[in-house]
Tab-separated table of C-alpha atoms in Angstrom:
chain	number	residue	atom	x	y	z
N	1	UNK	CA	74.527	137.621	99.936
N	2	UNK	CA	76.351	135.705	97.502
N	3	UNK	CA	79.758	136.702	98.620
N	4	UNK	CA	78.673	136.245	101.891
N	5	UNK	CA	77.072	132.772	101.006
N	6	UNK	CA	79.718	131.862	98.602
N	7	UNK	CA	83.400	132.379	100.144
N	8	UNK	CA	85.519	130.310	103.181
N	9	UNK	CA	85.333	132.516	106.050
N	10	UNK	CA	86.449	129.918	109.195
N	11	UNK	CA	83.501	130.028	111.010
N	12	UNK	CA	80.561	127.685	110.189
N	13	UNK	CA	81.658	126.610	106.980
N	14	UNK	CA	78.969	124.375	105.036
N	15	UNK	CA	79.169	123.011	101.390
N	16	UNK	CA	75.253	123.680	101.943
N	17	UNK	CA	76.175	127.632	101.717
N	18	UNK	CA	78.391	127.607	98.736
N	19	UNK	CA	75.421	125.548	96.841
N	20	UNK	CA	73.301	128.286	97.758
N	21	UNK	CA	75.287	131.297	96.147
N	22	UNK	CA	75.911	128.711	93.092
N	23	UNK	CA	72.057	128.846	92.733
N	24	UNK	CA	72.093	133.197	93.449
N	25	UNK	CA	74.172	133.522	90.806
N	26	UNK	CA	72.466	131.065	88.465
N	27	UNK	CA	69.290	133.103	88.979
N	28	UNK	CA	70.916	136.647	89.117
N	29	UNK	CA	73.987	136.618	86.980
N	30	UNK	CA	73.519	140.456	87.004
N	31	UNK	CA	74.742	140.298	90.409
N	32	UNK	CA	78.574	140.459	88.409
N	33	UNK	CA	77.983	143.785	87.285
N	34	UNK	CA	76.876	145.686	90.094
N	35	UNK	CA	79.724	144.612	92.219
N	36	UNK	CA	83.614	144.285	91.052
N	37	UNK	CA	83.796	141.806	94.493
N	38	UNK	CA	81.113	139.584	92.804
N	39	UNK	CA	82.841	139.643	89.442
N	40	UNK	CA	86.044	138.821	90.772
N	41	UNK	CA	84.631	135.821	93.134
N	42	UNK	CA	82.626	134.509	90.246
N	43	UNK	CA	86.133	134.746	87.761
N	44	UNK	CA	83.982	136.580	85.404
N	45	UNK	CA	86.446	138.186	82.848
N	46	UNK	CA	84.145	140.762	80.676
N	47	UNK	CA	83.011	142.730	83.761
N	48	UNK	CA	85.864	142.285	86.190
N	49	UNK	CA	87.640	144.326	82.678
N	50	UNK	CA	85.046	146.718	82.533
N	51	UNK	CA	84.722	147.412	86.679
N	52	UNK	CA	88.598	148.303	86.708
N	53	UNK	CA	88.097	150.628	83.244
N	54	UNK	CA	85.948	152.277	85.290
N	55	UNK	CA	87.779	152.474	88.173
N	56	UNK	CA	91.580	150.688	88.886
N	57	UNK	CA	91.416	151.692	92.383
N	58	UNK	CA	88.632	149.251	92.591
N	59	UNK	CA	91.506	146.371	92.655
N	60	UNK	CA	92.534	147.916	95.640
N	61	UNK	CA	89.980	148.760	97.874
N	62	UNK	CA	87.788	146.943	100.699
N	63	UNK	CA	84.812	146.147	100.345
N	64	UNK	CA	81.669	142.766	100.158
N	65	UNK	CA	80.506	141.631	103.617
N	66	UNK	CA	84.094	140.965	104.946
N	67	UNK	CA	85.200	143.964	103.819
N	68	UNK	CA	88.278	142.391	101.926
N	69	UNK	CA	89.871	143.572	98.508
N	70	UNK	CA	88.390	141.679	95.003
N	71	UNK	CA	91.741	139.623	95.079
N	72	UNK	CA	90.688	138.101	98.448
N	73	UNK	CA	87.174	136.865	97.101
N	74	UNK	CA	88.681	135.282	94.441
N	75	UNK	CA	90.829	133.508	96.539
N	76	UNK	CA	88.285	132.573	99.258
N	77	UNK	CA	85.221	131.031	96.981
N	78	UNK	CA	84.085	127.989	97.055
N	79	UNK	CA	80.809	128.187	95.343
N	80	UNK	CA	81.831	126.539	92.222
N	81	UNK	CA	83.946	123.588	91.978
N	82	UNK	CA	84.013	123.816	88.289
N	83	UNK	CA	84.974	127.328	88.189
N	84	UNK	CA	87.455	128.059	85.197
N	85	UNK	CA	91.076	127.518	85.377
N	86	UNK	CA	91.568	130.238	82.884
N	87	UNK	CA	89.097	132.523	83.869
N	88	UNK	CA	90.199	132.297	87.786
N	89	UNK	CA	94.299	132.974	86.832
N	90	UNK	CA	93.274	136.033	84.631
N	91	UNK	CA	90.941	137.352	87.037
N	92	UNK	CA	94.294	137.354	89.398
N	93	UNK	CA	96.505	138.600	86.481
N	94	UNK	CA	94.115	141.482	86.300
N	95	UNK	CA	93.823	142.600	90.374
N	96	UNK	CA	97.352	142.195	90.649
N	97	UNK	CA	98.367	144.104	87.259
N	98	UNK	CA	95.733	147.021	88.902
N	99	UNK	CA	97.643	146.715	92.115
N	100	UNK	CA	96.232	144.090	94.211
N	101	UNK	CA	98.502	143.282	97.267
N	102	UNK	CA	99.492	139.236	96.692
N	103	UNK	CA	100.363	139.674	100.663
N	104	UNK	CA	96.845	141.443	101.522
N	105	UNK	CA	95.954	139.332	104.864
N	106	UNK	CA	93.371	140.134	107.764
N	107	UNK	CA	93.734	138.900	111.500
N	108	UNK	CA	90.938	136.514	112.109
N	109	UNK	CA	89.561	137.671	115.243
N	110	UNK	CA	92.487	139.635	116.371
N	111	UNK	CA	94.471	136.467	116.473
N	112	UNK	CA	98.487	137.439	115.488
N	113	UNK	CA	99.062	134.481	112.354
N	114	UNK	CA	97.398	136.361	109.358
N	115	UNK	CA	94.890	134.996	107.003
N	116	UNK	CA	96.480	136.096	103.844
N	117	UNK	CA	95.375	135.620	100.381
N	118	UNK	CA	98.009	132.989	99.820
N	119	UNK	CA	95.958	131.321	102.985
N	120	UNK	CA	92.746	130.925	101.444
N	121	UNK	CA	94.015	129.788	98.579
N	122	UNK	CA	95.251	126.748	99.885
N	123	UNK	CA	92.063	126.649	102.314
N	124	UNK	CA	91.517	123.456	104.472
N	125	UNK	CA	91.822	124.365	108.359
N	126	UNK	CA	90.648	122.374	111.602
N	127	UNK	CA	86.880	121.413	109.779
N	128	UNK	CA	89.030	119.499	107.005
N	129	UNK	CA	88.793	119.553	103.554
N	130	UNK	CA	85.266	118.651	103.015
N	131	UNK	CA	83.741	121.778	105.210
N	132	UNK	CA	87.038	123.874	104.187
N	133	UNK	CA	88.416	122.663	100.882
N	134	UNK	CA	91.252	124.181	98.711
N	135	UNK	CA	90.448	126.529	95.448
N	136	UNK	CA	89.617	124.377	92.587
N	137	UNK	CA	93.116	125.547	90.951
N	138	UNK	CA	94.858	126.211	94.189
N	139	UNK	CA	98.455	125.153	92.550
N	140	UNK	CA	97.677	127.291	89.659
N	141	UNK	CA	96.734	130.240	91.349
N	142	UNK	CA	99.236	129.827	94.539
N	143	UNK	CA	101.795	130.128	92.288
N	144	UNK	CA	100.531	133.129	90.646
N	145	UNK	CA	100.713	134.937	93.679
N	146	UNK	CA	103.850	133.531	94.657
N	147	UNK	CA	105.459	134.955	91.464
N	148	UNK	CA	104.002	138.336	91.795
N	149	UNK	CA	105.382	138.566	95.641
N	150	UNK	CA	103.386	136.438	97.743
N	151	UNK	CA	106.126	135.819	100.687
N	152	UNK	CA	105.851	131.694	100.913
N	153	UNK	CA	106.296	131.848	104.700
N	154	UNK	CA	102.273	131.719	105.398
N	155	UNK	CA	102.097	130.490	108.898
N	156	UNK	CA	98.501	130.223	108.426
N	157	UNK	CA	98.367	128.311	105.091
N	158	UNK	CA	100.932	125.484	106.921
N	159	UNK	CA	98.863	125.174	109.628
N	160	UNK	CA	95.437	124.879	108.275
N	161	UNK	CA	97.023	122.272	105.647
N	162	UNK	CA	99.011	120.106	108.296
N	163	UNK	CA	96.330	117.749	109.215
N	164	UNK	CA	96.292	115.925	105.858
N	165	UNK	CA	99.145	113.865	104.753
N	166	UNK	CA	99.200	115.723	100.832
N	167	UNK	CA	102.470	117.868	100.585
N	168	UNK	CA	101.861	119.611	96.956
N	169	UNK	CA	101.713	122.924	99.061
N	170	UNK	CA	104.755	122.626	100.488
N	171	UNK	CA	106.356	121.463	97.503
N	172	UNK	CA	105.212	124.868	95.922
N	173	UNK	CA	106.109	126.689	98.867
N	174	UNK	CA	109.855	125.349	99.245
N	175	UNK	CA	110.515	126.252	95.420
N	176	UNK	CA	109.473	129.944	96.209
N	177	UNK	CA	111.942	130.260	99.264
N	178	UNK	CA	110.022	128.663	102.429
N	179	UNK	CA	111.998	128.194	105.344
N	180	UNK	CA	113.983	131.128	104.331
N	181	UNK	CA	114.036	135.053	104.250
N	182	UNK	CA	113.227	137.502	106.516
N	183	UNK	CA	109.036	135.998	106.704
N	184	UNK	CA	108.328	138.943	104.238
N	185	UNK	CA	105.984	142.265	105.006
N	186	UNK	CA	103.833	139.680	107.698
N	187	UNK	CA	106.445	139.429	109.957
N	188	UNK	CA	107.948	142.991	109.815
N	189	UNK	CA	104.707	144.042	111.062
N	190	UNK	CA	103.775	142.237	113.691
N	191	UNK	CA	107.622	141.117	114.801
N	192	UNK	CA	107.737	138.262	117.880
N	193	UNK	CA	104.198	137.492	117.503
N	194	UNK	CA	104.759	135.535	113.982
N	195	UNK	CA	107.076	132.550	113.713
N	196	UNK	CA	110.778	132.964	111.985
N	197	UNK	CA	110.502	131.254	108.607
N	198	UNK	CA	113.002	128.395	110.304
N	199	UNK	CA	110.677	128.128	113.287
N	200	UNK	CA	107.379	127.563	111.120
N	201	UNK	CA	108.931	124.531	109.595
N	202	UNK	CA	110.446	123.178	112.953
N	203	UNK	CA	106.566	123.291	114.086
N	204	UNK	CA	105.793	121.512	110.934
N	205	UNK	CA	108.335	118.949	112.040
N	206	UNK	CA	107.108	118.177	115.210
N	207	UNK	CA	103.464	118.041	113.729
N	208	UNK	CA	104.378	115.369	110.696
N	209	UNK	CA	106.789	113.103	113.325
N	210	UNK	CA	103.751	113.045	116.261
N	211	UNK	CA	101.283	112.195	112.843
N	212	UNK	CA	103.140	109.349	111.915
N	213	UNK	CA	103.472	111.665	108.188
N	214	UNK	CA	106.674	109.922	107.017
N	215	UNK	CA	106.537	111.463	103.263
N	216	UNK	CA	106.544	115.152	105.144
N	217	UNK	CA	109.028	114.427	107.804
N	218	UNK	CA	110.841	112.961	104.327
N	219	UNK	CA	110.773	115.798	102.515
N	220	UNK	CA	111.158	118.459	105.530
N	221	UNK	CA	114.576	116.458	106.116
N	222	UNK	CA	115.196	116.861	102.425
N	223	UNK	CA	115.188	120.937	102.533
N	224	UNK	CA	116.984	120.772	105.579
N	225	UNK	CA	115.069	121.124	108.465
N	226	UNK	CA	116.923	120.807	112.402
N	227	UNK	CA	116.520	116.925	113.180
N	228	UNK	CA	118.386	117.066	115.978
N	229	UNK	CA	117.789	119.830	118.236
N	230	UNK	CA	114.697	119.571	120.576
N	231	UNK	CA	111.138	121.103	120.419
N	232	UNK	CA	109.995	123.652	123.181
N	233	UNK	CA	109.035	120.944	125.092
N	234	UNK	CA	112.142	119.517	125.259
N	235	UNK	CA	112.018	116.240	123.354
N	236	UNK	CA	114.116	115.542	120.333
N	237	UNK	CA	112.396	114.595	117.035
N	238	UNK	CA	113.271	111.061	117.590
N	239	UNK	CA	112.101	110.752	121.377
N	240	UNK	CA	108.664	112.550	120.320
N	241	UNK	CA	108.858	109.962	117.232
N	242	UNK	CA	108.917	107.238	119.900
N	243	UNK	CA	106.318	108.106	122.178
N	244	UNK	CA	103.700	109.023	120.060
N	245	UNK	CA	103.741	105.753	118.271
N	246	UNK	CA	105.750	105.826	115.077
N	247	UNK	CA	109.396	103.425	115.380
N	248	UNK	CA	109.712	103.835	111.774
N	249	UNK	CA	110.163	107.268	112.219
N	250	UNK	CA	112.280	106.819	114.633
N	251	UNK	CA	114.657	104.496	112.586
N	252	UNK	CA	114.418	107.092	109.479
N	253	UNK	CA	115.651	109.892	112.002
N	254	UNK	CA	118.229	108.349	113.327
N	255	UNK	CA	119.124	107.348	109.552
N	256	UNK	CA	119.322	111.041	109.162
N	257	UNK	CA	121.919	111.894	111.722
N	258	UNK	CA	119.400	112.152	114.751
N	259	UNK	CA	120.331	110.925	118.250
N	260	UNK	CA	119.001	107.806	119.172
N	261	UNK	CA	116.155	109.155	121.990
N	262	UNK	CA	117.198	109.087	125.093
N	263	UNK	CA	113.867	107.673	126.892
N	264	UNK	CA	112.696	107.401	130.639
N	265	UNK	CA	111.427	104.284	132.048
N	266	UNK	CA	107.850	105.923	131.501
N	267	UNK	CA	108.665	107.311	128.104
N	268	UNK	CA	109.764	103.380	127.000
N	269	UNK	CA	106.320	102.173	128.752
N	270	UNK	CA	104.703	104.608	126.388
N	271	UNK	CA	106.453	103.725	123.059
N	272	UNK	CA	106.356	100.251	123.556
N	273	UNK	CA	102.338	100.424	124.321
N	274	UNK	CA	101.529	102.456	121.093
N	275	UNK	CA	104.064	100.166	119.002
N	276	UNK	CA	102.325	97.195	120.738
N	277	UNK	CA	105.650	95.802	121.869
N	278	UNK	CA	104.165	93.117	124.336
N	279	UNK	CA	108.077	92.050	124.708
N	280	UNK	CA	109.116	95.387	126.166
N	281	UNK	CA	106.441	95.785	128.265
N	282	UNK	CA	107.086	92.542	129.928
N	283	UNK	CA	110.485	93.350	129.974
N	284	UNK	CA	109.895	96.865	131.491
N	285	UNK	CA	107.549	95.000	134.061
N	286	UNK	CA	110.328	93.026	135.463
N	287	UNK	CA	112.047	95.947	135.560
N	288	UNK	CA	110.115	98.207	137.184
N	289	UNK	CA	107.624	97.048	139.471
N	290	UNK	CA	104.818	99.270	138.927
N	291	UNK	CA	105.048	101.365	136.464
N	292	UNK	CA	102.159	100.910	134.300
N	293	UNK	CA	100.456	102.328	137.068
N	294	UNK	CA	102.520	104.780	137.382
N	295	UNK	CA	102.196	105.724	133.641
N	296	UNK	CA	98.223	105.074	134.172
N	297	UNK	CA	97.899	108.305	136.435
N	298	UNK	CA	100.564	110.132	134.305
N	299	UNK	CA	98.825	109.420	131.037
N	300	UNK	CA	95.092	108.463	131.835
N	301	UNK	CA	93.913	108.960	128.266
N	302	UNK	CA	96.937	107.248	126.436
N	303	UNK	CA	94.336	104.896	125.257
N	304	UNK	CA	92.803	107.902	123.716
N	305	UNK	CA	96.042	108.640	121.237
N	306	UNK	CA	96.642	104.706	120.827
N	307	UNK	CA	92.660	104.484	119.112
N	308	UNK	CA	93.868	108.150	116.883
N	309	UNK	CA	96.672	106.285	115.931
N	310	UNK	CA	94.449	103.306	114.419
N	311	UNK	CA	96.822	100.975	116.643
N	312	UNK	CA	93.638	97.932	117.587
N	313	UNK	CA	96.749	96.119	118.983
N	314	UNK	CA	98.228	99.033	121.423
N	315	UNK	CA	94.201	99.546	122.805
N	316	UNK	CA	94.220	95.731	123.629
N	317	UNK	CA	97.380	96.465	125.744
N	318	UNK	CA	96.225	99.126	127.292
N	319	UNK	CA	93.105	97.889	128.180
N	320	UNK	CA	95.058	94.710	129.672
N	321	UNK	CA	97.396	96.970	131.786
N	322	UNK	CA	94.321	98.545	132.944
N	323	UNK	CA	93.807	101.718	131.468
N	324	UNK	CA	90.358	102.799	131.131
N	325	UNK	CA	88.766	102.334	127.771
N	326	UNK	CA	86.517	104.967	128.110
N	327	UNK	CA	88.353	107.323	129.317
N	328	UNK	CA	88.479	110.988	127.908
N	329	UNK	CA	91.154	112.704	126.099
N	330	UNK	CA	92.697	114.624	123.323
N	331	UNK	CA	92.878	112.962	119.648
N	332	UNK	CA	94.513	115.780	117.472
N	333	UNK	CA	97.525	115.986	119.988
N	334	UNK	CA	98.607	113.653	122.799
N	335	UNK	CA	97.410	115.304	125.725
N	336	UNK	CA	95.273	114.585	128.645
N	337	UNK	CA	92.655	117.017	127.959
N	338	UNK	CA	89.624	115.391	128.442
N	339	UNK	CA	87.610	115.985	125.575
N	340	UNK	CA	86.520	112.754	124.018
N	341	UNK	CA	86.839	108.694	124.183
N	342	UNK	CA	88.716	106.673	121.835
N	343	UNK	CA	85.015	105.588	120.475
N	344	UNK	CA	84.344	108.551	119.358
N	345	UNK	CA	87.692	109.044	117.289
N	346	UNK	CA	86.757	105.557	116.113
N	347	UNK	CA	83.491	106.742	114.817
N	348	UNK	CA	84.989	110.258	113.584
N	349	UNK	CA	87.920	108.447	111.475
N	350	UNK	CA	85.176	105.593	110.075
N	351	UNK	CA	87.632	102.676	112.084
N	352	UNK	CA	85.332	100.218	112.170
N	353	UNK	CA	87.391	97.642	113.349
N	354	UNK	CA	88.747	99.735	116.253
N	355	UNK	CA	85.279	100.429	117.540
N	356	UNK	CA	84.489	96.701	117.847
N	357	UNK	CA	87.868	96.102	119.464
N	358	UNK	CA	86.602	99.007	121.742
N	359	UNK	CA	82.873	97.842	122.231
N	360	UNK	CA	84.432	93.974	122.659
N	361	UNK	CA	86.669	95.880	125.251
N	362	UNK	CA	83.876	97.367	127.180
N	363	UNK	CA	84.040	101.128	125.916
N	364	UNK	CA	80.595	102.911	126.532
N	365	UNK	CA	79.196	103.761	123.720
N	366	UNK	CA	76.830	106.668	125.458
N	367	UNK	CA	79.287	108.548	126.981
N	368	UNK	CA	79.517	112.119	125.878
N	369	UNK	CA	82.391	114.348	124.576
N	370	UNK	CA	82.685	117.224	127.344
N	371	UNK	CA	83.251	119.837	123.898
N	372	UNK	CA	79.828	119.087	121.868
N	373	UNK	CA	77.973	116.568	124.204
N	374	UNK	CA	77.741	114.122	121.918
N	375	UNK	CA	78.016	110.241	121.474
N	376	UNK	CA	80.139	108.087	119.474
N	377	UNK	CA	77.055	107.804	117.179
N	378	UNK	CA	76.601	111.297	116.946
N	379	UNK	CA	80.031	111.816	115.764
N	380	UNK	CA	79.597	109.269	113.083
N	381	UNK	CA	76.659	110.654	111.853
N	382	UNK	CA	78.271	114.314	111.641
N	383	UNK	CA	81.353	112.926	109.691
N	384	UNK	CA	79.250	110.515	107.271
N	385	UNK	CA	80.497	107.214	108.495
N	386	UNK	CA	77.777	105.492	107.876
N	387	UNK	CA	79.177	101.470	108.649
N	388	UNK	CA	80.067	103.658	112.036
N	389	UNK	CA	76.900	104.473	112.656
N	390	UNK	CA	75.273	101.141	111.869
N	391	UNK	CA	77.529	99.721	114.551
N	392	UNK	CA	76.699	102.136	117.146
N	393	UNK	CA	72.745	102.470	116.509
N	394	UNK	CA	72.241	99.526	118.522
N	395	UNK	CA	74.501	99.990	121.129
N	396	UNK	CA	73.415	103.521	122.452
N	397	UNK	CA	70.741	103.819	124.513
N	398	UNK	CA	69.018	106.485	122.289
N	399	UNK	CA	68.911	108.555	119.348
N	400	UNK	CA	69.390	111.562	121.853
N	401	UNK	CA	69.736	114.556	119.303
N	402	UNK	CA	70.002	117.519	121.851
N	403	UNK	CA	71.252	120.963	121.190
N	404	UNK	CA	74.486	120.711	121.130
N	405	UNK	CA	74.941	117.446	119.536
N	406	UNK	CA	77.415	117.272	116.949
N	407	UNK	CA	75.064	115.161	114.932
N	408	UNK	CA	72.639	118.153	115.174
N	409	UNK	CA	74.770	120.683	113.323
């Protein structure tokens, strides 16, 4: 129960749950003796010893509720923020001196990219660092395990750490060999279905330049990463710098040695709008008679993007040129999936002054997101913003907690 209780496991992670096996151990300490998994997530040095005395193979072998080797609870828990630094590396020093695999990974539910120990490690994911954080010593320990073998091409790691702007990780990573090698014992298993080392950093790339993460895209162009030939999809780094909203990216590429992109009539429409160039679009509507509207049933949910991009001034366009401010779409990527309204990325991201530009626009503040069926307000409430939530209490037409509503969880 503590393991269980106590360790990231990328499902319905909770700081709630992690309290809880704080306050198991408190009142059964014991609990470190009976169980070399226990000892090793709780860093506790005297009995971790005395567990591999008894038996080294023990370093080695599955076992706990997730069925993972001591190493991997040590690297996965999160009850203690104020776990040891010293205890926690010599835990590590003692696994991997027994045997412990730096490179031991499981396939979270049959998916190809492994979840290595490396991965939880360096923890945050898609719930963000709050329901997912890092290890208390994650640089300490990640480079522990990168000097006893870990290979530093860890597909999963980069992803689940490429939604916040920090780059410590990747510093790490680069001085260990990322980006190069053959992707280590990972990728000689499971071949085509795991990225090249050279392709995991291309899809970092593209991730940091659609972001708007200029110290990433800096320091990816730094260790040499491709700036100039395209994505999968086709457009360079500096065309997908332009239309999702970032000209100083574009300008630092093309610094770099990228081509200048080569944009469309409808790709301009779209760069200018998220750079709120009101000069371009009037130019462009000389130009070309019609194509806002054109762009409008190509890219209904631009407006969606513009709000993730905290751009007030590109929403005001948009809304002008007619796009619908409530319309539904994709935040984490610019797609037209409709999942939720720029209010509710407002109230997710705590931009206050984007949801009254929204709300002054005529966005409706009780529409639901077609993922969790939740309003704006409901998302505010689940991500603590709590000016958010002050703004939208009076504006929605009721508390409406339902199953299902993100505030709910």
């Amino acid at each position: 129960e503590f393991l269980r209780l106590g360790c990231l496991y990328y499902e319905d992670d909770q700081p709630e749950r992690w309290a809880r096996a704080r306050q198991l151990l408190a009142a059964q300490p014991g609990i470190t003796r009976l169980s070399v998994y226990a000892a090793a997530a709780a860093a506790d040095v005297p009995r971790l010893r005395s567990h591999l005395a008894a038996d080294r193979k023990a370093a080695t072998r599955p076992g706990g509720p997730f069925r993972c080797e001591p190493l991997f609870y040590l690297a996965y828990t999160r009850h203690d923020p104020a776990i040891g630094e010293d205890a926690v590396l010599a835990c590590a020093r003692m696994l991997l001196d027994a045997g412990a695999d730096p490179n031991a990974g499981y396939l979270w539910h049959g998916l190809p990219t492994p979840f290595t120990v490396l991965t939880g490690v360096f923890g945050e994911g898609e719930l963000g660092p709050v329901r997912q954080p890092r290890h208390p010593h994650s640089l300490a320990l990640a480079r522990l395990l990168l000097e006893a073998g870990a290979d530093p091409n860890d597909g999963q790691a980069l992803y689940n750490r490429m939604f916040e702007p920090g780059n410590d990780h990747l510093e790490l990573l680069f001085e260990f060999g990322l980006g190069r090698g053959d992707g280590g014992p990972w990728k000689a298993r499971l071949g085509d279905a795991l990225d090249a080392p050279e392709q995991l950093l291309r899809g970092e790339l593209s991730w940091a330049i659609a972001h708007g993460m200029t110290e990433r895209v800096r320091l990816l162009a730094d260790h040499g990463v491709d700036l100039v030939a395209p994505f999968p999809d086709g457009t360079t780094p500096a065309g997908c710098a332009a239309t999702t909203g970032h000209p100083d990216l574009v300008r630092f590429l093309t610094g770099r040695g990228a081509p200048a992109p080569d944009l469309d009539p409808g790709q301009r429409f779209v760069a200018a709008a998220l750079a709120a160039d009101g000069a371009a679009l009037d130019e462009l509507a000389v130009t070309h008679p019609g194509l806002a509207g054109q762009v409008r049933a190509a890219r209904p949910a631009l407006i969606v993007w513009a709000a993730a991009q905290g751009r007030p001034g590109s929403v005001e366009l948009l809304a002008g040129l007619g796009f619908d401010v409530s319309a539904r779409g994709r935040s984490d990527v610019p797609g037209e999936d409709p999942w939720q309204t720029a209010l509710h990325v407002a109230a997710m991201d705590g931009r206050l002054e984007l949801a009254r530009t929204l709300l002054r626009l005529g966005a409706d503040p009780d529409l639901r997101d077609q993922r969790f069926d939740s309003t704006p307000l409901g998302w505010a409430r689940y991500f603590g913003q709590p000016e958010l939530a002050e703004l939208l209490e009076p504006v929605t037409a009721a508390e409406d907690v339902r199953p299902g509503d993100a505030s709910a969880h």
